[in-house]
PDB file of C-alpha atoms in Angstrom:
ATOM      1  CA  MET W  15      -0.229   0.170  -0.025  1.00 48.00           C
ATOM      2  CA  SER W  16       1.808   2.955  -1.136  1.00 53.00           C
ATOM      3  CA  ASN W  17       0.603   6.598  -0.548  1.00 60.00           C
ATOM      4  CA  LYS W  18       1.453   9.162  -3.335  1.00 68.00           C
ATOM      5  CA  ASN W  19       1.357  12.443  -0.753  1.00 73.00           C
ATOM      6  CA  SER W  20       3.631  10.746   1.460  1.00 75.00           C
ATOM      7  CA  PRO W  21       7.414  12.553   2.359  1.00 76.00           C
ATOM      8  CA  GLY W  22       8.838   9.043   2.730  1.00 77.00           C
ATOM      9  CA  PRO W  23      11.399   7.560   0.444  1.00 81.00           C
ATOM     10  CA  SER W  24      10.045   5.447  -2.710  1.00 84.00           C
ATOM     11  CA  HIS W  25      11.398   4.456  -5.760  1.00 87.00           C
ATOM     12  CA  GLU W  26      10.815   6.953  -7.848  1.00 87.00           C
ATOM     13  CA  ARG W  27      12.086   9.512  -5.651  1.00 88.00           C
ATOM     14  CA  ALA W  28      15.177   7.194  -5.058  1.00 90.00           C
ATOM     15  CA  ILE W  29      15.806   7.956  -9.351  1.00 93.00           C
ATOM     16  CA  TYR W  30      14.969  11.392  -9.424  1.00 93.00           C
ATOM     17  CA  GLY W  31      17.349  12.230  -6.519  1.00 92.00           C
ATOM     18  CA  PHE W  32      20.144  10.416  -8.577  1.00 95.00           C
ATOM     19  CA  VAL W  33      19.850  11.651 -11.701  1.00 97.00           C
ATOM     20  CA  MET W  34      19.791  15.145 -10.033  1.00 97.00           C
ATOM     21  CA  TYR W  35      22.769  13.735  -7.517  1.00 97.00           C
ATOM     22  CA  MET W  36      24.688  13.398 -11.294  1.00 98.00           C
ATOM     23  CA  SER W  37      23.562  16.010 -13.258  1.00 98.00           C
ATOM     24  CA  SER W  38      25.291  18.607 -10.463  1.00 98.00           C
ATOM     25  CA  THR W  39      27.702  16.942 -10.422  1.00 98.00           C
ATOM     26  CA  PHE W  40      28.393  16.792 -14.053  1.00 97.00           C
ATOM     27  CA  ALA W  41      27.326  20.237 -14.180  1.00 96.00           C
ATOM     28  CA  LEU W  42      30.271  21.561 -11.615  1.00 95.00           C
ATOM     29  CA  CYS W  43      32.607  19.461 -13.346  1.00 95.00           C
ATOM     30  CA  LEU W  44      32.142  21.189 -16.599  1.00 92.00           C
ATOM     31  CA  TYR W  45      32.009  24.377 -14.995  1.00 92.00           C
ATOM     32  CA  LEU W  46      35.463  23.832 -13.444  1.00 93.00           C
ATOM     33  CA  ILE W  47      36.747  22.583 -16.227  1.00 91.00           C
ATOM     34  CA  TRP W  48      35.721  25.802 -18.451  1.00 90.00           C
ATOM     35  CA  ALA W  49      36.634  28.068 -15.161  1.00 91.00           C
ATOM     36  CA  TYR W  50      40.426  26.939 -14.390  1.00 91.00           C
ATOM     37  CA  LEU W  51      41.940  25.013 -17.632  1.00 90.00           C
ATOM     38  CA  PRO W  52      43.156  27.428 -20.184  1.00 91.00           C
ATOM     39  CA  LYS W  53      41.470  28.440 -23.888  1.00 89.00           C
ATOM     40  CA  SER W  54      44.055  26.624 -25.904  1.00 91.00           C
ATOM     41  CA  TRP W  55      43.752  23.229 -24.206  1.00 91.00           C
ATOM     42  CA  LEU W  56      39.777  23.348 -24.528  1.00 88.00           C
ATOM     43  CA  HIS W  57      40.432  24.937 -28.857  1.00 89.00           C
ATOM     44  CA  TYR W  58      42.610  22.312 -28.464  1.00 91.00           C
ATOM     45  CA  VAL W  59      40.121  18.973 -27.296  1.00 88.00           C
ATOM     46  CA  GLY W  60      37.588  20.670 -29.907  1.00 88.00           C
ATOM     47  CA  LEU W  61      35.476  22.327 -27.300  1.00 83.00           C
ATOM     48  CA  THR W  62      35.270  26.071 -29.301  1.00 86.00           C
ATOM     49  CA  TYR W  63      32.547  27.677 -28.828  1.00 86.00           C
ATOM     50  CA  TRP W  64      32.054  28.395 -24.385  1.00 83.00           C
ATOM     51  CA  PRO W  65      31.314  31.826 -22.888  1.00 87.00           C
ATOM     52  CA  GLN W  66      34.348  34.150 -22.558  1.00 89.00           C
ATOM     53  CA  LYS W  67      36.077  33.576 -18.796  1.00 89.00           C
ATOM     54  CA  TYR W  68      34.447  36.871 -17.385  1.00 93.00           C
ATOM     55  CA  TRP W  69      31.337  34.713 -16.502  1.00 92.00           C
ATOM     56  CA  ALA W  70      32.925  32.511 -14.633  1.00 91.00           C
ATOM     57  CA  LEU W  71      33.653  34.678 -12.038  1.00 92.00           C
ATOM     58  CA  ALA W  72      30.360  37.337 -12.601  1.00 94.00           C
ATOM     59  CA  VAL W  73      27.600  34.824 -12.242  1.00 92.00           C
ATOM     60  CA  PRO W  74      28.853  33.510  -8.780  1.00 92.00           C
ATOM     61  CA  VAL W  75      29.502  37.306  -7.705  1.00 95.00           C
ATOM     62  CA  TYR W  76      26.234  38.533  -9.130  1.00 95.00           C
ATOM     63  CA  CYS W  77      24.354  35.493  -7.301  1.00 93.00           C
ATOM     64  CA  SER W  78      26.338  35.787  -3.886  1.00 95.00           C
ATOM     65  CA  VAL W  79      25.630  39.784  -4.288  1.00 95.00           C
ATOM     66  CA  CYS W  80      22.138  39.337  -4.339  1.00 96.00           C
ATOM     67  CA  ILE W  81      21.464  37.559  -0.986  1.00 94.00           C
ATOM     68  CA  PRO W  82      21.736  40.475   1.123  1.00 94.00           C
ATOM     69  CA  PHE W  83      19.648  42.364  -1.935  1.00 95.00           C
ATOM     70  CA  LEU W  84      17.223  39.923  -1.658  1.00 96.00           C
ATOM     71  CA  TYR W  85      16.558  39.721   2.338  1.00 95.00           C
ATOM     72  CA  PHE W  86      16.994  43.728   2.193  1.00 96.00           C
ATOM     73  CA  PHE W  87      13.893  43.733  -0.425  1.00 96.00           C
ATOM     74  CA  TYR W  88      11.626  41.404   1.426  1.00 96.00           C
ATOM     75  CA  THR W  89      12.412  43.134   4.875  1.00 95.00           C
ATOM     76  CA  ALA W  90      11.118  46.577   2.545  1.00 96.00           C
ATOM     77  CA  TYR W  91       8.364  44.367   1.305  1.00 96.00           C
ATOM     78  CA  ASN W  92       7.138  43.795   4.444  1.00 93.00           C
ATOM     79  CA  PHE W  93       7.164  46.829   6.261  1.00 91.00           C
ATOM     80  CA  THR W  94       4.897  48.398   2.856  1.00 92.00           C
ATOM     81  CA  ILE W  95       2.406  45.973   3.324  1.00 89.00           C
ATOM     82  CA  THR W  96       2.229  46.827   7.114  1.00 86.00           C
ATOM     83  CA  LEU W  97      -0.697  48.937   8.336  1.00 81.00           C
ATOM     84  CA  PRO W  98      -0.409  52.130   9.713  1.00 80.00           C
ATOM     85  CA  LEU W  99      -0.103  52.603  13.602  1.00 73.00           C
ATOM     86  CA  ASP W 100      -2.876  54.044  13.994  1.00 75.00           C
ATOM     87  CA  SER W 101      -4.859  51.703  11.589  1.00 76.00           C
ATOM     88  CA  ILE W 102      -7.544  49.882  13.915  1.00 74.00           C
ATOM     89  CA  ASN W 103      -6.987  46.459  12.761  1.00 72.00           C
ATOM     90  CA  THR W 104      -3.084  46.794  14.090  1.00 73.00           C
ATOM     91  CA  MET W 105      -5.313  46.538  17.136  1.00 71.00           C
ATOM     92  CA  GLN W 106      -8.045  44.466  17.214  1.00 73.00           C
ATOM     93  CA  ASP W 107      -9.412  41.684  14.150  1.00 73.00           C
ATOM     94  CA  ILE W 108     -11.317  38.823  13.148  1.00 79.00           C
ATOM     95  CA  HIS W 109      -8.781  36.428  15.258  1.00 80.00           C
ATOM     96  CA  SER W 110      -8.767  39.410  18.526  1.00 79.00           C
ATOM     97  CA  ARG W 111      -9.666  37.101  22.172  1.00 81.00           C
ATOM     98  CA  ALA W 112     -10.952  39.477  24.669  1.00 78.00           C
ATOM     99  CA  ALA W 113      -9.486  38.658  28.309  1.00 75.00           C
ATOM    100  CA  SER W 114     -12.438  36.934  30.448  1.00 74.00           C
ATOM    101  CA  HIS W 115     -12.966  38.788  33.712  1.00 73.00           C
ATOM    102  CA  VAL W 116     -13.746  34.837  35.713  1.00 75.00           C
ATOM    103  CA  ALA W 117     -12.162  34.619  38.472  1.00 75.00           C
ATOM    104  CA  GLU W 118      -9.257  32.193  38.592  1.00 76.00           C
ATOM    105  CA  PRO W 119      -7.490  30.574  41.154  1.00 78.00           C
ATOM    106  CA  SER W 120      -4.293  32.700  42.679  1.00 79.00           C
ATOM    107  CA  LEU W 121      -1.761  30.289  41.507  1.00 81.00           C
ATOM    108  CA  SER W 122      -3.452  29.513  38.007  1.00 80.00           C
ATOM    109  CA  ILE W 123      -1.906  30.583  35.018  1.00 83.00           C
ATOM    110  CA  PRO W 124      -4.609  32.737  32.966  1.00 77.00           C
ATOM    111  CA  GLN W 125      -5.985  32.002  29.951  1.00 80.00           C
ATOM    112  CA  ILE W 126      -4.814  33.005  26.716  1.00 83.00           C
ATOM    113  CA  SER W 127      -6.140  36.496  25.792  1.00 83.00           C
ATOM    114  CA  ASP W 128      -5.416  39.846  23.949  1.00 82.00           C
ATOM    115  CA  ILE W 129      -4.732  42.740  26.219  1.00 80.00           C
ATOM    116  CA  PRO W 130      -5.967  45.994  24.675  1.00 77.00           C
ATOM    117  CA  ILE W 131      -4.094  48.589  24.068  1.00 74.00           C
ATOM    118  CA  SER W 132      -5.404  50.859  26.561  1.00 76.00           C
ATOM    119  CA  GLU W 133      -3.801  48.792  29.043  1.00 80.00           C
ATOM    120  CA  VAL W 134      -0.332  48.296  27.326  1.00 80.00           C
ATOM    121  CA  ASN W 135      -0.044  52.075  27.084  1.00 79.00           C
ATOM    122  CA  LYS W 136      -1.357  52.104  30.752  1.00 82.00           C
ATOM    123  CA  LEU W 137       1.644  50.498  31.754  1.00 82.00           C
ATOM    124  CA  LEU W 138       4.452  51.535  29.334  1.00 84.00           C
ATOM    125  CA  TYR W 139       3.458  55.210  29.190  1.00 82.00           C
ATOM    126  CA  ARG W 140       3.057  56.403  32.470  1.00 78.00           C
ATOM    127  CA  ARG W 141       5.351  58.186  35.103  1.00 68.00           C
ATOM    128  CA  ARG W 142       8.351  56.330  36.903  1.00 60.00           C
ATOM    129  CA  LYS W 143       5.862  58.145  40.387  1.00 56.00           C
ATOM    130  CA  GLN W 144       3.196  55.861  39.313  1.00 56.00           C
ATOM    131  CA  ILE W 145       4.800  52.712  39.619  1.00 56.00           C
ATOM    132  CA  THR W 146       3.561  51.267  42.628  1.00 58.00           C
ATOM    133  CA  GLU W 147       5.370  47.681  44.163  1.00 53.00           C
ATOM    134  CA  SER W 148       2.192  45.837  43.226  1.00 53.00           C
ATOM    135  CA  ASP W 149       3.024  46.276  39.233  1.00 56.00           C
ATOM    136  CA  VAL W 150       6.172  44.878  39.428  1.00 53.00           C
ATOM    137  CA  LYS W 151       5.243  42.077  40.834  1.00 51.00           C
TER     138      LYS W 151
END
């Protein structure tokens, strides 16, 4: 009984993996031969149509520069799709859970709920002299 959606090993995946491994190894060897052997040796063997040696260095450099560039733009894109701070949706949406005011035993862990923004502001932004020892606990 085989499940087509299973992530486990199968005969077909073993064949695909082996073919991909051999293809990538062959491509790497071909790249290294092209990058390191002098042009005269490649012409002597009969391999005459190759890209310029400039691209042997330029493509890896372009790819390695592209990675931090993508991190930067991914972060910038997330900032552009984030709602403004004065939007009500940054404080409350359809998934918000209001705190229940049911009496709980003193040593129990309270249920998960969202803290209203007014409570957060009250604790974060009041003056130092207004903070009492009961708030610190």
